[in-house]
Amino acid sequence: AFNHLRVGVHLSVSIPNQSRLAGSSRRESIAELADKHFSKALRGFGELKEEREVAVCHYHMADLPLQELKVPNAEPLSRARQTAALRHAKRSLEYWEKEGALTYAKDFIASHIRIARLLEASGKTSASAEAIEHLGNAEQQLLALLQAAPSGGVPKETLELITKNEEGKQVAVESFRREMSRACQTGLRSAKDVERLKNLYRRVLRNEPIGGQSDAASAA
């Protein structure tokens, strides 16, 4: 199972630069071969009851269509591909949430970013805004867990991911804010949903809450 996972990852990161294996008579594309290896790894780890590695497989299977989108002149994701990839991303996220988002903060954050990028790839007019608001909700979830955690109960490496304001209050997750900024800029360049994105971008840069109740309050 580990070998299949390693091969799948190696093939996956090659997708943007190479569509097929050089010198091979195989008909499958590199993406199709990577998917086969990830599927075999997923089955193997499932049989071994290795939940963490199953979550890792789901993460990489969610990332596979995003690697394909990096190919020049790539076709947009079909609804079926997006739905399947989102299912994998959410399965991965479920594990990190169950084991503890504060303990596995980097994996929790990476899974949410994967979900956001898949939402962004939908092609809808509101795609960028939906991705940003998803990240905003995830950020609020993580900050709420931090605030509820006992003193000394949060790993140092998790605290290093958090932005504080001048009063020392934890107000943002750096990785989420970078991704929100990128999504805002991409959406604005596409000239879709411009006013909504401008409003979101201002709030991103000011480290203001985004998503859920904070959006409802700002709209009131």
Tab-separated table of C-alpha atoms in Angstrom:
chain	number	residue	atom	x	y	z
A	1	ALA	CA	0.000	0.000	0.000
A	2	PHE	CA	2.820	2.416	0.854
A	3	ASN	CA	4.502	1.696	-2.469
A	4	HIS	CA	1.296	2.418	-4.384
A	5	LEU	CA	0.866	5.675	-2.442
A	6	ARG	CA	4.434	6.786	-3.175
A	7	VAL	CA	4.109	5.980	-6.875
A	8	GLY	CA	0.757	7.758	-7.028
A	9	VAL	CA	2.211	10.920	-5.484
A	10	HIS	CA	5.215	10.820	-7.820
A	11	LEU	CA	2.951	10.485	-10.858
A	12	SER	CA	0.534	13.139	-9.609
A	13	VAL	CA	3.120	15.893	-9.278
A	14	SER	CA	4.320	15.099	-12.813
A	15	ILE	CA	0.908	15.733	-14.388
A	16	PRO	CA	1.340	19.479	-15.127
A	17	ASN	CA	4.477	18.793	-17.183
A	18	GLN	CA	3.878	15.366	-18.704
A	19	SER	CA	0.692	13.734	-19.955
A	20	ARG	CA	2.047	10.221	-20.513
A	21	LEU	CA	5.030	8.155	-19.399
A	22	ALA	CA	7.973	8.691	-21.727
A	23	GLY	CA	8.899	5.599	-23.716
A	24	SER	CA	5.911	3.636	-22.430
A	25	SER	CA	3.402	1.750	-24.555
A	26	ARG	CA	0.685	2.226	-21.923
A	27	ARG	CA	-2.510	3.856	-23.155
A	28	GLU	CA	-3.382	5.420	-19.815
A	29	SER	CA	-2.475	9.011	-19.047
A	30	ILE	CA	-0.302	9.786	-16.042
A	31	ALA	CA	-3.409	11.035	-14.234
A	32	GLU	CA	-5.183	7.720	-14.847
A	33	LEU	CA	-2.153	5.757	-13.655
A	34	ALA	CA	-1.872	7.903	-10.526
A	35	ASP	CA	-5.548	7.333	-9.782
A	36	LYS	CA	-5.074	3.561	-10.108
A	37	HIS	CA	-2.169	3.591	-7.658
A	38	PHE	CA	-4.057	5.788	-5.176
A	39	SER	CA	-7.079	3.463	-5.404
A	40	LYS	CA	-4.914	0.414	-4.691
A	41	ALA	CA	-3.255	2.211	-1.772
A	42	LEU	CA	-6.655	3.223	-0.411
A	43	ARG	CA	-7.932	-0.357	-0.548
A	44	GLY	CA	-4.749	-1.676	1.039
A	45	PHE	CA	-4.753	0.773	3.932
A	46	GLY	CA	-8.475	0.199	4.387
A	47	GLU	CA	-7.919	-3.532	4.782
A	48	LEU	CA	-5.135	-2.815	7.284
A	49	LYS	CA	-7.386	-0.408	9.245
A	50	GLU	CA	-4.754	2.312	8.873
A	51	GLU	CA	-7.124	5.281	9.206
A	52	ARG	CA	-4.443	7.952	9.010
A	53	GLU	CA	-3.034	6.587	5.760
A	54	VAL	CA	-6.557	6.223	4.377
A	55	ALA	CA	-7.029	9.942	5.078
A	56	VAL	CA	-3.752	10.699	3.283
A	57	CYS	CA	-4.925	8.717	0.244
A	58	HIS	CA	-8.218	10.620	0.160
A	59	TYR	CA	-6.286	13.892	0.309
A	60	HIS	CA	-4.125	13.014	-2.700
A	61	MET	CA	-7.099	11.681	-4.661
A	62	ALA	CA	-8.826	15.034	-4.078
A	63	ASP	CA	-5.715	16.824	-5.318
A	64	LEU	CA	-5.448	14.827	-8.534
A	65	PRO	CA	-7.998	16.860	-10.572
A	66	LEU	CA	-6.372	20.072	-9.368
A	67	GLN	CA	-3.036	18.875	-10.738
A	68	GLU	CA	-4.753	18.215	-14.062
A	69	LEU	CA	-6.034	21.805	-14.131
A	70	LYS	CA	-2.422	23.026	-14.108
A	71	VAL	CA	-1.883	21.562	-17.584
A	72	PRO	CA	-1.868	24.325	-20.247
A	73	ASN	CA	-5.295	24.654	-21.930
A	74	ALA	CA	-6.797	22.128	-19.510
A	75	GLU	CA	-10.500	21.424	-19.794
A	76	PRO	CA	-12.657	22.636	-16.873
A	77	LEU	CA	-13.548	20.037	-14.258
A	78	SER	CA	-16.747	18.177	-14.985
A	79	ARG	CA	-19.414	18.228	-12.297
A	80	ALA	CA	-18.866	14.498	-11.698
A	81	ARG	CA	-15.092	14.915	-11.242
A	82	GLN	CA	-15.568	17.847	-8.891
A	83	THR	CA	-18.144	15.962	-6.820
A	84	ALA	CA	-15.902	12.890	-6.532
A	85	ALA	CA	-12.875	15.002	-5.588
A	86	LEU	CA	-14.847	16.926	-2.969
A	87	ARG	CA	-15.966	13.625	-1.479
A	88	HIS	CA	-12.340	12.538	-1.116
A	89	ALA	CA	-11.319	15.895	0.392
A	90	LYS	CA	-14.127	15.743	2.942
A	91	ARG	CA	-13.277	12.163	3.887
A	92	SER	CA	-9.709	13.250	4.586
A	93	LEU	CA	-10.904	16.240	6.613
A	94	GLU	CA	-13.205	14.043	8.711
A	95	TYR	CA	-10.218	12.112	10.031
A	96	TRP	CA	-8.228	15.192	11.084
A	97	GLU	CA	-11.300	16.657	12.775
A	98	LYS	CA	-11.941	13.410	14.626
A	99	GLU	CA	-8.332	13.137	15.797
A	100	GLY	CA	-8.193	16.805	16.769
A	101	ALA	CA	-7.934	19.874	14.550
A	102	LEU	CA	-5.577	21.558	17.010
A	103	THR	CA	-3.262	18.554	17.111
A	104	TYR	CA	-3.300	18.105	13.334
A	105	ALA	CA	-3.761	21.764	12.416
A	106	LYS	CA	-1.618	21.640	9.266
A	107	ASP	CA	-3.574	18.673	7.894
A	108	PHE	CA	-6.887	20.296	8.909
A	109	ILE	CA	-5.880	23.497	7.100
A	110	ALA	CA	-4.557	21.674	4.013
A	111	SER	CA	-7.782	19.675	3.667
A	112	HIS	CA	-9.914	22.813	3.856
A	113	ILE	CA	-7.729	24.545	1.282
A	114	ARG	CA	-8.167	21.536	-1.005
A	115	ILE	CA	-11.962	21.775	-0.614
A	116	ALA	CA	-11.856	25.522	-1.318
A	117	ARG	CA	-9.817	25.059	-4.489
A	118	LEU	CA	-12.254	22.449	-5.735
A	119	LEU	CA	-15.150	24.833	-5.049
A	120	GLU	CA	-13.241	27.541	-6.890
A	121	ALA	CA	-12.813	25.217	-9.886
A	122	SER	CA	-16.568	24.810	-10.362
A	123	GLY	CA	-16.692	27.590	-12.955
A	124	LYS	CA	-19.700	29.256	-11.306
A	125	THR	CA	-19.881	33.049	-11.118
A	126	SER	CA	-19.829	32.784	-7.320
A	127	ALA	CA	-17.049	30.152	-7.220
A	128	SER	CA	-14.297	32.366	-5.790
A	129	ALA	CA	-16.568	33.874	-3.151
A	130	GLU	CA	-17.828	30.433	-2.112
A	131	ALA	CA	-14.251	29.203	-1.744
A	132	ILE	CA	-13.304	32.228	0.363
A	133	GLU	CA	-16.348	31.868	2.589
A	134	HIS	CA	-15.608	28.175	3.069
A	135	LEU	CA	-12.124	29.086	4.298
A	136	GLY	CA	-13.591	31.786	6.508
A	137	ASN	CA	-15.883	29.283	8.190
A	138	ALA	CA	-13.002	26.840	8.675
A	139	GLU	CA	-10.895	29.631	10.177
A	140	GLN	CA	-13.652	30.527	12.642
A	141	GLN	CA	-13.940	26.856	13.605
A	142	LEU	CA	-10.219	26.613	14.350
A	143	LEU	CA	-10.142	29.902	16.270
A	144	ALA	CA	-13.115	28.783	18.381
A	145	LEU	CA	-11.292	25.564	19.273
A	146	LEU	CA	-8.221	27.597	20.231
A	147	GLN	CA	-10.236	29.875	22.487
A	148	ALA	CA	-11.888	26.909	24.202
A	149	ALA	CA	-8.633	24.994	24.708
A	150	PRO	CA	-7.101	24.915	28.197
A	151	SER	CA	-3.949	26.920	28.842
A	152	GLY	CA	-0.950	25.003	27.555
A	153	GLY	CA	-3.181	22.546	25.725
A	154	VAL	CA	-2.333	23.660	22.186
A	155	PRO	CA	0.829	22.480	20.385
A	156	LYS	CA	3.416	25.209	19.761
A	157	GLU	CA	3.455	24.472	16.031
A	158	THR	CA	-0.291	25.158	15.890
A	159	LEU	CA	0.031	28.500	17.694
A	160	GLU	CA	2.678	29.518	15.165
A	161	LEU	CA	0.021	29.329	12.414
A	162	ILE	CA	-2.175	31.961	14.083
A	163	THR	CA	-2.146	35.744	13.583
A	164	LYS	CA	-2.780	37.968	16.616
A	165	ASN	CA	-3.900	41.598	16.679
A	166	GLU	CA	-2.252	44.386	18.683
A	167	GLU	CA	-4.169	43.328	21.792
A	168	GLY	CA	-2.856	39.793	21.489
A	169	LYS	CA	-6.204	38.322	20.423
A	170	GLN	CA	-6.078	35.403	17.964
A	171	VAL	CA	-7.862	36.768	14.897
A	172	ALA	CA	-6.775	34.798	11.808
A	173	VAL	CA	-5.047	31.724	10.397
A	174	GLU	CA	-2.170	32.810	8.167
A	175	SER	CA	-2.472	29.981	5.624
A	176	PHE	CA	-6.194	30.584	5.199
A	177	ARG	CA	-5.670	34.325	4.734
A	178	ARG	CA	-3.027	33.767	2.044
A	179	GLU	CA	-5.354	31.407	0.217
A	180	MET	CA	-8.294	33.801	0.546
A	181	SER	CA	-6.148	36.617	-0.901
A	182	ARG	CA	-5.126	34.458	-3.848
A	183	ALA	CA	-8.742	33.435	-4.509
A	184	CYS	CA	-9.876	37.074	-4.330
A	185	GLN	CA	-7.235	38.169	-6.824
A	186	THR	CA	-8.052	35.292	-9.186
A	187	GLY	CA	-11.764	36.053	-9.005
A	188	LEU	CA	-11.261	39.777	-9.579
A	189	ARG	CA	-9.112	39.085	-12.651
A	190	SER	CA	-11.975	37.033	-14.079
A	191	ALA	CA	-14.292	40.055	-13.615
A	192	LYS	CA	-16.994	37.888	-12.036
A	193	ASP	CA	-18.903	38.757	-8.851
A	194	VAL	CA	-16.659	41.826	-8.540
A	195	GLU	CA	-18.418	43.838	-5.830
A	196	ARG	CA	-18.815	40.841	-3.551
A	197	LEU	CA	-15.146	39.950	-4.007
A	198	LYS	CA	-13.987	43.518	-3.365
A	199	ASN	CA	-15.886	43.473	-0.069
A	200	LEU	CA	-14.412	40.097	0.864
A	201	TYR	CA	-10.902	41.192	-0.098
A	202	ARG	CA	-11.072	44.243	2.191
A	203	ARG	CA	-12.094	42.000	5.070
A	204	VAL	CA	-9.383	39.467	4.260
A	205	LEU	CA	-6.681	42.142	4.345
A	206	ARG	CA	-8.021	43.569	7.619
A	207	ASN	CA	-8.133	40.115	9.257
A	208	GLU	CA	-11.863	40.560	9.827
A	209	PRO	CA	-14.063	37.449	10.328
A	210	ILE	CA	-15.441	35.911	7.131
A	211	GLY	CA	-18.197	33.346	6.714
A	212	GLY	CA	-21.178	32.130	8.712
A	213	GLN	CA	-22.635	34.510	11.260
A	214	SER	CA	-20.064	37.229	10.530
A	215	ASP	CA	-21.327	37.503	6.932
A	216	ALA	CA	-24.939	37.591	8.073
A	217	ALA	CA	-24.117	40.378	10.505
A	218	SER	CA	-22.264	42.439	7.897
A	219	ALA	CA	-25.155	42.078	5.455
A	220	ALA	CA	-27.739	43.208	8.021
